[in-house]
N, CA, C and O of each residue as an XYZ file, in Angstrom:
916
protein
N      89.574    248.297    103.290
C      90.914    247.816    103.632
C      91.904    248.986    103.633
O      92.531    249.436    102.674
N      91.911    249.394    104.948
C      92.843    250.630    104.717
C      94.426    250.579    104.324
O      94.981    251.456    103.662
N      95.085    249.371    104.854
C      95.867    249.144    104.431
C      96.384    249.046    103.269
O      97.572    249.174    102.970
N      95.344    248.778    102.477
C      95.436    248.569    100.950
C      95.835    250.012    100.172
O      96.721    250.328     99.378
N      94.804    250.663    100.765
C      94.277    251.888    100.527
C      96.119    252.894    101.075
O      96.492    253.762    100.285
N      96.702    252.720    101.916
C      97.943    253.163    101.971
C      99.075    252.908    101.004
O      99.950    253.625    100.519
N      98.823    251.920    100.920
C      99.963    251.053     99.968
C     100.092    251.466     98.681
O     101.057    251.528     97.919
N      98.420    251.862     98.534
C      97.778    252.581     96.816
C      98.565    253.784     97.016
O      99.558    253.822     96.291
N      98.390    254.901     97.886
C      99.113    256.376     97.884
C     100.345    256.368     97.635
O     100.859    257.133     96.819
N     101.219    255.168     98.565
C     102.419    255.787     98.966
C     103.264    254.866     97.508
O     104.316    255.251     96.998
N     102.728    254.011     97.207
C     103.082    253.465     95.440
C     102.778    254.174     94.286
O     103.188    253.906     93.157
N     101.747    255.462     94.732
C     101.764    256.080     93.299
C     102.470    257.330     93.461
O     103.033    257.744     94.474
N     102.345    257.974     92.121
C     103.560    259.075     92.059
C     103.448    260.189     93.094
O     102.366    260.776     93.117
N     104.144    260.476     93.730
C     104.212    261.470     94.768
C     103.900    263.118     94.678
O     104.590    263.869     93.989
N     102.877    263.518     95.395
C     102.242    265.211     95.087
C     102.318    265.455     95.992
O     102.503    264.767     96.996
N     102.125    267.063     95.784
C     102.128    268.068     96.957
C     101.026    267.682     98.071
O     101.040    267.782     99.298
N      99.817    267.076     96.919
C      98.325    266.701     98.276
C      99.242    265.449     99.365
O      99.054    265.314    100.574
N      99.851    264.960     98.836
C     100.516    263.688     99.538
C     101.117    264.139    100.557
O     100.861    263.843    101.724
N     101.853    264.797    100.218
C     102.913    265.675    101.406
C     102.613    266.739    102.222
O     103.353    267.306    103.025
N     101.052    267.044    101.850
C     100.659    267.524    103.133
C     100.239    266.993    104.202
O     100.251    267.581    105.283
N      99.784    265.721    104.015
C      98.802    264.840    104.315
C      99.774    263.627    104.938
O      99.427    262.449    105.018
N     101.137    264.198    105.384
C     102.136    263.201    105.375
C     102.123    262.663    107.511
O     102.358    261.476    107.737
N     102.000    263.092    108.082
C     101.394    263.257    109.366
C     100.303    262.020    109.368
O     100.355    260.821    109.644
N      99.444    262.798    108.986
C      97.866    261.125    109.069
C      98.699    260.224    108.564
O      98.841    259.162    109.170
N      99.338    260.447    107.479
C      99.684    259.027    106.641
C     100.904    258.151    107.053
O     101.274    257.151    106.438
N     101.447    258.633    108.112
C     101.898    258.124    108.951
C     101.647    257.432    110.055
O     102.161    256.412    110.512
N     100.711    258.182    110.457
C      99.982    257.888    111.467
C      98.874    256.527    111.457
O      98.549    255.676    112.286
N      98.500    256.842    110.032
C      97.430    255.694    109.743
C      98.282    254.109    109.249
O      97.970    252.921    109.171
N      99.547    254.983    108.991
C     100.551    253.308    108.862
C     100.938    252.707    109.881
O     101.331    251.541    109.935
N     100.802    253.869    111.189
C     101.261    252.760    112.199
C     100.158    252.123    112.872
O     100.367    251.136    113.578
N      99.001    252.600    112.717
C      97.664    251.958    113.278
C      97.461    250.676    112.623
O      97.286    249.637    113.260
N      97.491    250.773    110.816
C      97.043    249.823    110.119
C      98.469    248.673    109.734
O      98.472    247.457    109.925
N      99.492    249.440    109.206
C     100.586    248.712    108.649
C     101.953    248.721    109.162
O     102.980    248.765    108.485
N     101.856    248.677    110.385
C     103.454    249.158    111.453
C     104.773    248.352    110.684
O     105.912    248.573    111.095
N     104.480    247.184    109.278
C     105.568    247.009    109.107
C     106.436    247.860    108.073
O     107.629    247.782    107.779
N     105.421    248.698    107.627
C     105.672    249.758    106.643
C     105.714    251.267    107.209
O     105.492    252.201    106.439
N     106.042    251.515    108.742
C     106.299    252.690    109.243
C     107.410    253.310    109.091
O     107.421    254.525    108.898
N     109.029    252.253    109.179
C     110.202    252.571    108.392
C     109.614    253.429    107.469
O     109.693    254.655    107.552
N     109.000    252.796    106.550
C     109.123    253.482    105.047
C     108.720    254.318    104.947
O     109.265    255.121    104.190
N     107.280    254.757    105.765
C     106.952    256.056    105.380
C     107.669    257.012    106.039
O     107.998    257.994    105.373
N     107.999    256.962    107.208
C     108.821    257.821    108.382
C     109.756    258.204    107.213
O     109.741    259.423    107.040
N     110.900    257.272    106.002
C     111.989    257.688    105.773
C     111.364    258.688    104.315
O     111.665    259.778    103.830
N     110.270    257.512    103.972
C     110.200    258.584    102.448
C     109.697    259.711    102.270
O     109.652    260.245    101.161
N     108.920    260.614    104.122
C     108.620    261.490    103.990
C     109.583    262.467    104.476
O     109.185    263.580    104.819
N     110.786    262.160    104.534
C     111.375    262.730    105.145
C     112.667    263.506    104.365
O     113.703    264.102    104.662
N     111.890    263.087    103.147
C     112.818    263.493    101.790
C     112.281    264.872    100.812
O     111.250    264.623    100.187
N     112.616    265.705    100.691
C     111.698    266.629     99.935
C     110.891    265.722     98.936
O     110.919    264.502     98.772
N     110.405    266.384     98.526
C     109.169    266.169     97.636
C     109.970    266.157     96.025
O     110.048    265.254     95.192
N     110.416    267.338     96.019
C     111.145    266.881     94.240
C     111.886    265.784     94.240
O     111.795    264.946     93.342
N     113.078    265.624     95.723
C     113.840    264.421     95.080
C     112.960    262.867     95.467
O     113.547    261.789     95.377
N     111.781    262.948     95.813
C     111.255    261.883     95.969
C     110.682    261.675     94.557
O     111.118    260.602     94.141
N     109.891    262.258     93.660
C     109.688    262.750     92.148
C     110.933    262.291     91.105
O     110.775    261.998     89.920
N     111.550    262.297     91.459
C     112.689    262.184     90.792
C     113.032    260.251     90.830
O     113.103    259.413     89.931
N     113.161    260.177     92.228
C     113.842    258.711     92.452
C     112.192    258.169     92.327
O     112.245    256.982     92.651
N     110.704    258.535     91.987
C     109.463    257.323     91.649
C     110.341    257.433     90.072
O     111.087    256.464     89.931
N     110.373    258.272     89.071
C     110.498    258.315     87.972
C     111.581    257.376     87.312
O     111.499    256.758     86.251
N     112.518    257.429     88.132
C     113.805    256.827     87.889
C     113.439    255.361     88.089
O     114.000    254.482     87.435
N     112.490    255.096     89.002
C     112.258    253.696     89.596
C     110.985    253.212     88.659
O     110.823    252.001     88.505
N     110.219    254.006     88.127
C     109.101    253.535     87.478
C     108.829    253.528     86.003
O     108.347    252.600     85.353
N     109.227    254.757     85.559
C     109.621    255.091     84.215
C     110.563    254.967     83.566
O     110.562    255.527     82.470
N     111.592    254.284     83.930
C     112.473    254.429     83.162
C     112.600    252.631     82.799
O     112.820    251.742     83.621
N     112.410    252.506     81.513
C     112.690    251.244     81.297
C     110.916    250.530     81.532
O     109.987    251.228     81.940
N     110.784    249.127     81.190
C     109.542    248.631     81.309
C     109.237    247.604     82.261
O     108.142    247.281     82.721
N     110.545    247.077     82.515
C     111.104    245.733     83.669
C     109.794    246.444     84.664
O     108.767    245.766     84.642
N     109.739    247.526     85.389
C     109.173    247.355     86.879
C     108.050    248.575     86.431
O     107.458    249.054     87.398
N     107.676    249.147     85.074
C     106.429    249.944     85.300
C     105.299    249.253     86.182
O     105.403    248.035     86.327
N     104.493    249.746     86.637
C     103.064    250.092     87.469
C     101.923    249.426     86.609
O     101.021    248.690     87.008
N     102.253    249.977     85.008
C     100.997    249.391     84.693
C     101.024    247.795     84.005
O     101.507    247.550     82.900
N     100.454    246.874     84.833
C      99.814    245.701     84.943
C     100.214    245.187     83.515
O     101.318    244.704     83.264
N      99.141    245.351     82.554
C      98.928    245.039     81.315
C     100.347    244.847     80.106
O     100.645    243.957     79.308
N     100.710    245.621     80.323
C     102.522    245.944     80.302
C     103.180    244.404     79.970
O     103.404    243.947     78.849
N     103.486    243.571     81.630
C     104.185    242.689     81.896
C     103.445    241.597     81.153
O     104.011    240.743     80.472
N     102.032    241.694     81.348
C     100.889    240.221     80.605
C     101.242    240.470     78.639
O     101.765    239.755     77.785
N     100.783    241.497     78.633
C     100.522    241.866     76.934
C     101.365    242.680     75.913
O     101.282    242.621     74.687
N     102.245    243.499     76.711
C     102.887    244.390     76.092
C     102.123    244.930     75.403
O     101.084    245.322     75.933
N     102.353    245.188     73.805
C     101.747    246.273     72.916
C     100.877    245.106     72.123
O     100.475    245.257     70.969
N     100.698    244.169     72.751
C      99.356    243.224     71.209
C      97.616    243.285     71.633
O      97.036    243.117     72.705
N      97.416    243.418     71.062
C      95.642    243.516     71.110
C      94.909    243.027     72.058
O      93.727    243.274     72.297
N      95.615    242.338     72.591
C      94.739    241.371     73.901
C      95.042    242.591     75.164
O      94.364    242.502     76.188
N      95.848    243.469     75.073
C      95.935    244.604     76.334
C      94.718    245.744     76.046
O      94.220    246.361     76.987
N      94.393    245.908     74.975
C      93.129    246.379     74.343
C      91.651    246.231     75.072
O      90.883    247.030     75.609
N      91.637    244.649     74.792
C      90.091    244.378     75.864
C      90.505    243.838     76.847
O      89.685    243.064     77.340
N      91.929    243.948     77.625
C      91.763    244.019     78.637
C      91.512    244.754     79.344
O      90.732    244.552     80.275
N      92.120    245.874     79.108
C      91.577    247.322     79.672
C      90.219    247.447     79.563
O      89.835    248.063     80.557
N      89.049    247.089     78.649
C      88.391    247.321     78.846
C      87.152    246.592     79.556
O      86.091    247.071     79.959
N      87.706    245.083     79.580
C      87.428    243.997     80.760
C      87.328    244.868     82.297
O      86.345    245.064     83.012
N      88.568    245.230     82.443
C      88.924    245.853     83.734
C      87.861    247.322     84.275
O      87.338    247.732     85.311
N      87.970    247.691     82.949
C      86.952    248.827     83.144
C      85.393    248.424     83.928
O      84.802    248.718     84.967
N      85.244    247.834     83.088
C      83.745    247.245     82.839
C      83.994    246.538     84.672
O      83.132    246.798     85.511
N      85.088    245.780     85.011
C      84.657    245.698     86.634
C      84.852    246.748     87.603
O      84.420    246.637     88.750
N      85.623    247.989     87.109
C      85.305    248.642     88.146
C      83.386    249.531     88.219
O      82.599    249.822     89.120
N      83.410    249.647     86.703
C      81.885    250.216     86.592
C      80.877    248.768     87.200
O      79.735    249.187     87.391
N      80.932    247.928     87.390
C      79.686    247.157     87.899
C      80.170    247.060     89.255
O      79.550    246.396     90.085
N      81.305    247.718     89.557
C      80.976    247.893     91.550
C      80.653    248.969     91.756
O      80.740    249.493     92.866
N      80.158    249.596     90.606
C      79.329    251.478     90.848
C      80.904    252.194     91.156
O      81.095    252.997     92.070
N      81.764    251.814     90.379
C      82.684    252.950     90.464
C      83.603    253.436     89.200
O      84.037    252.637     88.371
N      83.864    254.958     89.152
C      84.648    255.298     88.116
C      85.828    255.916     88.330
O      85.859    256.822     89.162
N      86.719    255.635     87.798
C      87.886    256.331     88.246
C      88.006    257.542     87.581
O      87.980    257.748     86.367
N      88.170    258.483     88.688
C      88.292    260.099     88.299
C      89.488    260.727     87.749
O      89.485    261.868     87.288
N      91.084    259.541     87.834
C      92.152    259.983     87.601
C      92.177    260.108     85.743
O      91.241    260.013     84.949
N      93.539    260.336     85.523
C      93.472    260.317     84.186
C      94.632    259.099     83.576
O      95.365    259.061     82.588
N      94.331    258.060     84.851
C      95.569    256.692     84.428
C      94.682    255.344     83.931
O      93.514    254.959     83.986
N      96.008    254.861     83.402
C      94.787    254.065     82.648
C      94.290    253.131     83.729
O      94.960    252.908     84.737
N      92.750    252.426     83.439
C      92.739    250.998     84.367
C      94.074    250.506     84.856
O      94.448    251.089     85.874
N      94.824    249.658     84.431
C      95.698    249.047     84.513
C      96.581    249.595     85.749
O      97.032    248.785     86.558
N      96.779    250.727     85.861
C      97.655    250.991     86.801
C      97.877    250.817     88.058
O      97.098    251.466     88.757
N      98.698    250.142     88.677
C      98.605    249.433     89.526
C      97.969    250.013     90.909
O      96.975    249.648     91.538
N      98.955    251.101     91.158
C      98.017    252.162     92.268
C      96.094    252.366     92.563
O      95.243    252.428     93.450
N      96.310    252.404     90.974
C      94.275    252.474     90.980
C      93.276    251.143     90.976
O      92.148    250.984     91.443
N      94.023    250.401     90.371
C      93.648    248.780     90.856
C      93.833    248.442     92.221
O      93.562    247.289     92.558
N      94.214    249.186     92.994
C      94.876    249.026     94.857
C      93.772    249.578     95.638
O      93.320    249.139     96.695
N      93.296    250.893     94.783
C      92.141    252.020     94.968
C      91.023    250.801     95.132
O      90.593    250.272     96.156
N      90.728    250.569     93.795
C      89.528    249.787     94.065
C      89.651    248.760     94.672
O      88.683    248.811     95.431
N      90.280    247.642     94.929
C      90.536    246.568     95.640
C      90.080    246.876     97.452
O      89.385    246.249     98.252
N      90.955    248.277     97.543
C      90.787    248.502     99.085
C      89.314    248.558     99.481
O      88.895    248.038    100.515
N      88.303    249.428     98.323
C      86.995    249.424     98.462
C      85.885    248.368     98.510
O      84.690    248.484     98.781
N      86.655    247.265     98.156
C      85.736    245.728     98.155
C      85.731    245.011     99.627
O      86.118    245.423    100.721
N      85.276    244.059     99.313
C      84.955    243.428    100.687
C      86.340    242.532    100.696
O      87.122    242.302     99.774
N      86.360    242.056    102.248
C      88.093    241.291    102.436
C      87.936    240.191    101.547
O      89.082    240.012    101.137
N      87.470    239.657    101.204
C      87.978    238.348    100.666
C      87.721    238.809     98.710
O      88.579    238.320     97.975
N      86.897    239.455     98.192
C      87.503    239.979     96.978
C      88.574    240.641     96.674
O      89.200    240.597     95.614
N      88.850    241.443     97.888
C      90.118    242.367     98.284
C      91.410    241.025     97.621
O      92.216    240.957     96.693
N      91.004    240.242     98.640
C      92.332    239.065     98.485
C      92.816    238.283     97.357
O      93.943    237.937     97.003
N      91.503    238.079     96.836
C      91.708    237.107     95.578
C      91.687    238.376     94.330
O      91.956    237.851     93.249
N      91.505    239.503     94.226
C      92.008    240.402     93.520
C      93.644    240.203     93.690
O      94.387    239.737     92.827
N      94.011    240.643     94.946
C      95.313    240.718     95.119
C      96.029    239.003     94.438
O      96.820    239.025     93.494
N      95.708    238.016     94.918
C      95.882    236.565     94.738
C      95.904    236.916     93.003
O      97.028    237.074     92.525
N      95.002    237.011     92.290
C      94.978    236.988     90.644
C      96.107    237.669     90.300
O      96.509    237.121     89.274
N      97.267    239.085     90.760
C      97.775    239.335     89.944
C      99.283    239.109     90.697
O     100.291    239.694     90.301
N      99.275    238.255     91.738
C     100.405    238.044     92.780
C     101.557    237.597     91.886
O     102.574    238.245     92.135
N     101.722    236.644     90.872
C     102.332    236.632     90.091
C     103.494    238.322     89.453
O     104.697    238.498     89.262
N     102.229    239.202     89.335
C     103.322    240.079     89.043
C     103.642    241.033     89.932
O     104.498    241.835     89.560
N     103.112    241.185     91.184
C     103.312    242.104     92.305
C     105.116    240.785     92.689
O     106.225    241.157     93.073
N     104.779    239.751     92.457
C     106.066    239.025     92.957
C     107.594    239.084     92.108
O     108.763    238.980     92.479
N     106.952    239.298     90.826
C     108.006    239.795     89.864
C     108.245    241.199     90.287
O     109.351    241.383     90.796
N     107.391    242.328     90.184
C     107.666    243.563     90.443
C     108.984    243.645     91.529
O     110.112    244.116     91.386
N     108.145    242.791     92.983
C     108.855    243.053     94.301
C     110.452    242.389     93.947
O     111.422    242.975     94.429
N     110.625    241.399     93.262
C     111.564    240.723     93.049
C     112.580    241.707     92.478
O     113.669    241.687     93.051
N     112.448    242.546     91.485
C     113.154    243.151     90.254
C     113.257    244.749     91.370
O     113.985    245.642     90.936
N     112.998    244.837     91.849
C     112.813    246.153     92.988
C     113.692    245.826     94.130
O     114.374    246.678     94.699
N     113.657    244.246     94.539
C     114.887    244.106     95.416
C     116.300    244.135     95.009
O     117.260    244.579     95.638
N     116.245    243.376     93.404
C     117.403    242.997     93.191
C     117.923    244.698     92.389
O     118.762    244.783     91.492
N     117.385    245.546     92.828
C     118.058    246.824     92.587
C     118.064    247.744     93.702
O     118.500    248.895     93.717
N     117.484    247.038     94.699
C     118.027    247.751     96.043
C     117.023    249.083     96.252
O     117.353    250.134     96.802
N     115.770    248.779     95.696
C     115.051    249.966     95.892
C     113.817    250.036     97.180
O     113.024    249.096     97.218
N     113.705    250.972     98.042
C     113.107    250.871     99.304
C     111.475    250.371     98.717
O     110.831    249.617     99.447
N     110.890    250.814     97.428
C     109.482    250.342     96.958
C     109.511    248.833     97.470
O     108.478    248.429     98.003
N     110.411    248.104     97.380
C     110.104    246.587     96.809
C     109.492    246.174     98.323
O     108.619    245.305     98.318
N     109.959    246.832     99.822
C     109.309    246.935    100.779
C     107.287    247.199    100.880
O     106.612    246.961    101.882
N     106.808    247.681     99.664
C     105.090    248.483     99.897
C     104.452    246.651     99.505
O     103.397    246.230     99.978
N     105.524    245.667     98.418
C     104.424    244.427     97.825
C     105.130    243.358     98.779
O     105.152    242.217     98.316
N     105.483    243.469     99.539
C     105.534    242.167    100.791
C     104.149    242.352    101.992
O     103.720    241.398    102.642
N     103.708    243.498    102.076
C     102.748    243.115    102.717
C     101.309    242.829    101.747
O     100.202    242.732    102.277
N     101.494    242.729    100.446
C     100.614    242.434     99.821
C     100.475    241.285     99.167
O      99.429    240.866     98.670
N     101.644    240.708     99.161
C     101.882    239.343     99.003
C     101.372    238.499    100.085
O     100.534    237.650     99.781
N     101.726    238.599    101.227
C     101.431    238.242    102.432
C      99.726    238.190    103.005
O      99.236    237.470    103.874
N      98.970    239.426    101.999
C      97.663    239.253    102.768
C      97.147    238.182    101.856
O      96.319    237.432    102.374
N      97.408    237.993    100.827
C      96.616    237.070     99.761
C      97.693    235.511     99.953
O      97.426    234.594     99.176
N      98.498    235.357    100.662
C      99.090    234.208    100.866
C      99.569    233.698    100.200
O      99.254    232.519    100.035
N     101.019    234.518     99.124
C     102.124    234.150     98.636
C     103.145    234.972     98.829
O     103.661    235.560     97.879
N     103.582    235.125    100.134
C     104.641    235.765    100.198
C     105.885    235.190     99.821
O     107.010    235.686     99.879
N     105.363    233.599     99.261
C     106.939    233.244     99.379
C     107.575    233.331     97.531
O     108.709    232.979     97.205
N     106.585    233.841     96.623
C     106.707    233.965     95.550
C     107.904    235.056     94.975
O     108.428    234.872     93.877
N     108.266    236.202     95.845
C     109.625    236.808     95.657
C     110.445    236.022     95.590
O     111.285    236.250     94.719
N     110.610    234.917     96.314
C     112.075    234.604     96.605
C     112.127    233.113     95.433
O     113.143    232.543     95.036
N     110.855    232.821     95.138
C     110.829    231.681     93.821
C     111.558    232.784     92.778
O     112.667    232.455     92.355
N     111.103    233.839     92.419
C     111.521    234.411     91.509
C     112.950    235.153     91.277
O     113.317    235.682     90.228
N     113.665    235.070     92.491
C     115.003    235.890     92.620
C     115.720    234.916     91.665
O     116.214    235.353     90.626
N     115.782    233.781     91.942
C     116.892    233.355     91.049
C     116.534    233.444     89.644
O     117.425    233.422     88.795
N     115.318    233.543     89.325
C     114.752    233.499     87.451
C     115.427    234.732     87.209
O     116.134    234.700     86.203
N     115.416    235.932     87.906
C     115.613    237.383     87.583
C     117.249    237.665     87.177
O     117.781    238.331     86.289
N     117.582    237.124     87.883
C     119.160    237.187     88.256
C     120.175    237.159     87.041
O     121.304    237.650     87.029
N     119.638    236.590     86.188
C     120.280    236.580     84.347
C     119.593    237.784     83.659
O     120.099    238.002     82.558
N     118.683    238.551     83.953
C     117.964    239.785     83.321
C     119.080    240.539     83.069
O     120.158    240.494     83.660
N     118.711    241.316     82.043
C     119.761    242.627     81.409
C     118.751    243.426     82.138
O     117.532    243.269     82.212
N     119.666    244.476     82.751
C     118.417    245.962     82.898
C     117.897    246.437     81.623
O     118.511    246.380     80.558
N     117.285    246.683     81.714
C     116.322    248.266     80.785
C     116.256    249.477     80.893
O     115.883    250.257     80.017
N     116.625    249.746     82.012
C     117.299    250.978     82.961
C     118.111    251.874     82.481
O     117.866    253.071     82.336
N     119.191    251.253     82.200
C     120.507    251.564     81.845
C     120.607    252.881     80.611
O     120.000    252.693     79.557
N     121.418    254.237     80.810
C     120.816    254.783     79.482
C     121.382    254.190     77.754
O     121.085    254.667     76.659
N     122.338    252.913     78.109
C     122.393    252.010     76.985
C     121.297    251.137     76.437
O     121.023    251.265     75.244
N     120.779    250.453     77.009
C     119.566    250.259     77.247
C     118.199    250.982     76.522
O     117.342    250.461     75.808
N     118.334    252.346     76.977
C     116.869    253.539     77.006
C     117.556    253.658     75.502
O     116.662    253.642     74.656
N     118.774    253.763     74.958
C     119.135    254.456     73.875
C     118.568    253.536     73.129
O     117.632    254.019     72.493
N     118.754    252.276     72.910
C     118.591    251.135     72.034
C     117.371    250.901     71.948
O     116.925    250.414     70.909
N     116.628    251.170     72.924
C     115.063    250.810     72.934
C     114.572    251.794     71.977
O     113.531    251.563     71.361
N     115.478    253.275     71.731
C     114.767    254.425     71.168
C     115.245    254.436     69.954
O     114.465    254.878     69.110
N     116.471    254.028     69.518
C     116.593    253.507     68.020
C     115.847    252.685     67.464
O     115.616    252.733     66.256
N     115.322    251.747     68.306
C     114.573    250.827     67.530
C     113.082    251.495     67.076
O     112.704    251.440     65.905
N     112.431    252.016     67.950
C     111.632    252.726     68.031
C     111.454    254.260     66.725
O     110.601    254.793     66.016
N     112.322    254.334     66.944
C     112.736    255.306     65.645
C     112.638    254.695     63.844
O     112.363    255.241     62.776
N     113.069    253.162     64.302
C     113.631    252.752     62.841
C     111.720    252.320     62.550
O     111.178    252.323     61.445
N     111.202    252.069     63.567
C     109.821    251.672     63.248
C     108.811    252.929     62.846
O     107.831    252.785     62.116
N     109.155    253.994     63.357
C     108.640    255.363     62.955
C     108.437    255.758     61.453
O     107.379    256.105     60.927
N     109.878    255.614     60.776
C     109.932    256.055     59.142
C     109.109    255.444     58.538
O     108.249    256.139     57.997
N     109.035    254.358     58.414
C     108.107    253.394     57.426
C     106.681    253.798     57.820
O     106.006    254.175     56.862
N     105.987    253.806     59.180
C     104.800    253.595     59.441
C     104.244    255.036     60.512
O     104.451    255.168     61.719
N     103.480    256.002     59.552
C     102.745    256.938     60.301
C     101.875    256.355     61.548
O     101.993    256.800     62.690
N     101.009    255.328     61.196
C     100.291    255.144     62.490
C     101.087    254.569     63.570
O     100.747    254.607     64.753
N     102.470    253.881     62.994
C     103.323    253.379     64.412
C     104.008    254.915     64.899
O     104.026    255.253     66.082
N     104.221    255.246     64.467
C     104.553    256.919     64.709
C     103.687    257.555     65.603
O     104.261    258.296     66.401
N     102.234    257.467     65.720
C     102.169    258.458     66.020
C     100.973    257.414     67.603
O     100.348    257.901     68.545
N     101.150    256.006     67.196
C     101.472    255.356     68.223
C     102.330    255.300     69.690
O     102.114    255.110     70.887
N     103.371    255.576     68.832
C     104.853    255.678     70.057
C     104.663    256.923     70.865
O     104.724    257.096     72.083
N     104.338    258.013     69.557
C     104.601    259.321     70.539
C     103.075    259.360     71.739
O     103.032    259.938     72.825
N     102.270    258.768     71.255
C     101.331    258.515     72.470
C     101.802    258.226     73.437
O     102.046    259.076     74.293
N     102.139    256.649     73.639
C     102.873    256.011     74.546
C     104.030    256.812     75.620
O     103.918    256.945     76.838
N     105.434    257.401     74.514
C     105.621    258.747     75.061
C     105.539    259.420     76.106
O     106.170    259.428     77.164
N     104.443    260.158     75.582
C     103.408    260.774     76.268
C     102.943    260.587     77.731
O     102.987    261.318     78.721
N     102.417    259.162     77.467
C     101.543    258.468     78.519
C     102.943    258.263     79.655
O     102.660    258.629     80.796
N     104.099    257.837     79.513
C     105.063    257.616     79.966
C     105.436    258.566     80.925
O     105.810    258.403     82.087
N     105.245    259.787     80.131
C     105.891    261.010     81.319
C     104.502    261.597     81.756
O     104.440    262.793     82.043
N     103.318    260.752     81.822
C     102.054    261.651     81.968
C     102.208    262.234     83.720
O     101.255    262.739     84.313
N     103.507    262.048     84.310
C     103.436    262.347     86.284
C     103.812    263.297     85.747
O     102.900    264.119     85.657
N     104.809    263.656     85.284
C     105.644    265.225     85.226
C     104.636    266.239     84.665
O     104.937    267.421     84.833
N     103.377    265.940     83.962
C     102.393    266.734     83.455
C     101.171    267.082     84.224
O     100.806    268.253     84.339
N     100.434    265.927     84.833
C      99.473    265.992     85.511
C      99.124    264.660     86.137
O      98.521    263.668     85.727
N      99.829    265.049     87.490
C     100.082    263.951     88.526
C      98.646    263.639     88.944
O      97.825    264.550     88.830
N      98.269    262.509     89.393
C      96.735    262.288     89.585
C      96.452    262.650     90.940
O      97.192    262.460     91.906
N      95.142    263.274     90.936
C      94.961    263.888     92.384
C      95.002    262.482     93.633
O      94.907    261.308     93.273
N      95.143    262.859     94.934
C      94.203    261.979     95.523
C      93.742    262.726     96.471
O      94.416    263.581     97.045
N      92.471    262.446     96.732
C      91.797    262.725     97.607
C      91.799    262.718     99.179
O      91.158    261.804     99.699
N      92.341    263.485     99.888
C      92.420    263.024    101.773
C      91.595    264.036    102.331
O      91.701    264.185    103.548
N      90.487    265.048    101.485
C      89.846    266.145    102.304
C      89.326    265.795    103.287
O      89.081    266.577    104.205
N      88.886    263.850    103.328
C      87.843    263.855    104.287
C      88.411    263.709    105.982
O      87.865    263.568    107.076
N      90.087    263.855    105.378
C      90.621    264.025    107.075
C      91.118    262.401    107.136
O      91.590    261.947    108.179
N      90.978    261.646    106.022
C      91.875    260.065    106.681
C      91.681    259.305    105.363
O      91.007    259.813    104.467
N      92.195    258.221    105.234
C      92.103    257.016    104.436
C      90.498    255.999    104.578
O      90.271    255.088    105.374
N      89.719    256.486    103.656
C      88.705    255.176    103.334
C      89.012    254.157    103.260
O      88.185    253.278    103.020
């Protein structure tokens, strides 16, 4: 599903391999996904740092619209634990491993493998987590961000496109998380949980970590072979 397989690139964090490769990947959006040619035409048309800048701002900051899956279902309780490793365990019994260094969960690499299945697992993959691709797209419109454009055609192949617009009005009372009032308060709290407890300590600074893991070592992707699998 190449389409899928576009949607995976141009949703995950943006690299230099990306932006060379920006030509085919254009090209292959208007063959496969012409309703997403706007988008790539405009977002390649932006340097590369300030595109880096506005995924980070749009993805990292705050938890409302992160990427990774598990996040929105589980947050931090034990059941995100074996889920990840549920998830694992299906990409290893379709004979595949992921070479990046993100976790399962992330939405981009769950897109990866999806594109590699056959159409109708493709769909009901997509169908199982439409729920939060519809929240995502929802919370992405109602901030005016060009992403919330990549999960309407993914809503659409699994046959709930109309699940954004159930969800606009639920959203519409949300406080951001965004906000650096917001980021501050989240990090006091976070702090006050630190003193008392070394292993929540050294918990967080993982997390952290994992948070800014694009600005460290952005995950490759692969286009040597000249196009989208």
């Amino acid at each position: 599903m190449t389409m899928i397989k576009l949607i995976s690139l141009l949703l995950d964090y943006p690299t230099e391999e990306l932006w060379e490769e920006q030509q085919a990947l254009i090209a292959l959006t208007a063959e496969h996904c012409p309703s997403l040619l706007t988008f790539s035409s405009d977002y390649f048309s932006a340097p590369l740092l300030d595109r880096q800048q506005e995924w980070c701002d749009t993805f990292d900051r705050g938890r409302a619209t992160s990427l990774l899956l598990f996040e929105h279902v589980h947050a931090e309780s034990r059941d995100r634990g074996q889920a990840m490793v549920d998830l694992m365990e299906q990409y290893q019994a379709a004979g595949l491993q992921p070479a990046s260094r993100e976790l399962p969960d992330y939405l981009p690499v769950y897109l990866e493998y999806l594109s590699l299945c056959e159409t109708e697992h493709c769909r009901q993959g997509l169908e199982d987590i439409a729920p939060l691709l519809a929240l995502l797209s929802a919370r992405l419109s109602q901030r005016e961000s060009p992403f919330q454009e990549l999960f309407e055609p993914l809503l659409a192949f699994c046959g709930q496109a109309n699940k954004r617009e159930m969800l606009k009005q639920t959203i519409a009372s949300e406080a951001r998380d965004d906000t650096p009032q917001a980021l501050d308060a989240l990090w006091e709290e976070e702090q006050v949980k630190f003193i008392g407890d070394p292993q929540c300590q050294q918990s967080a600074e993982q997390q952290h970590r994992q948070r800014f893991r694009h600005q460290v070592a952005p995950r490759y992707l692969d286009l040597s072979s000249g196009g989208v699998k």
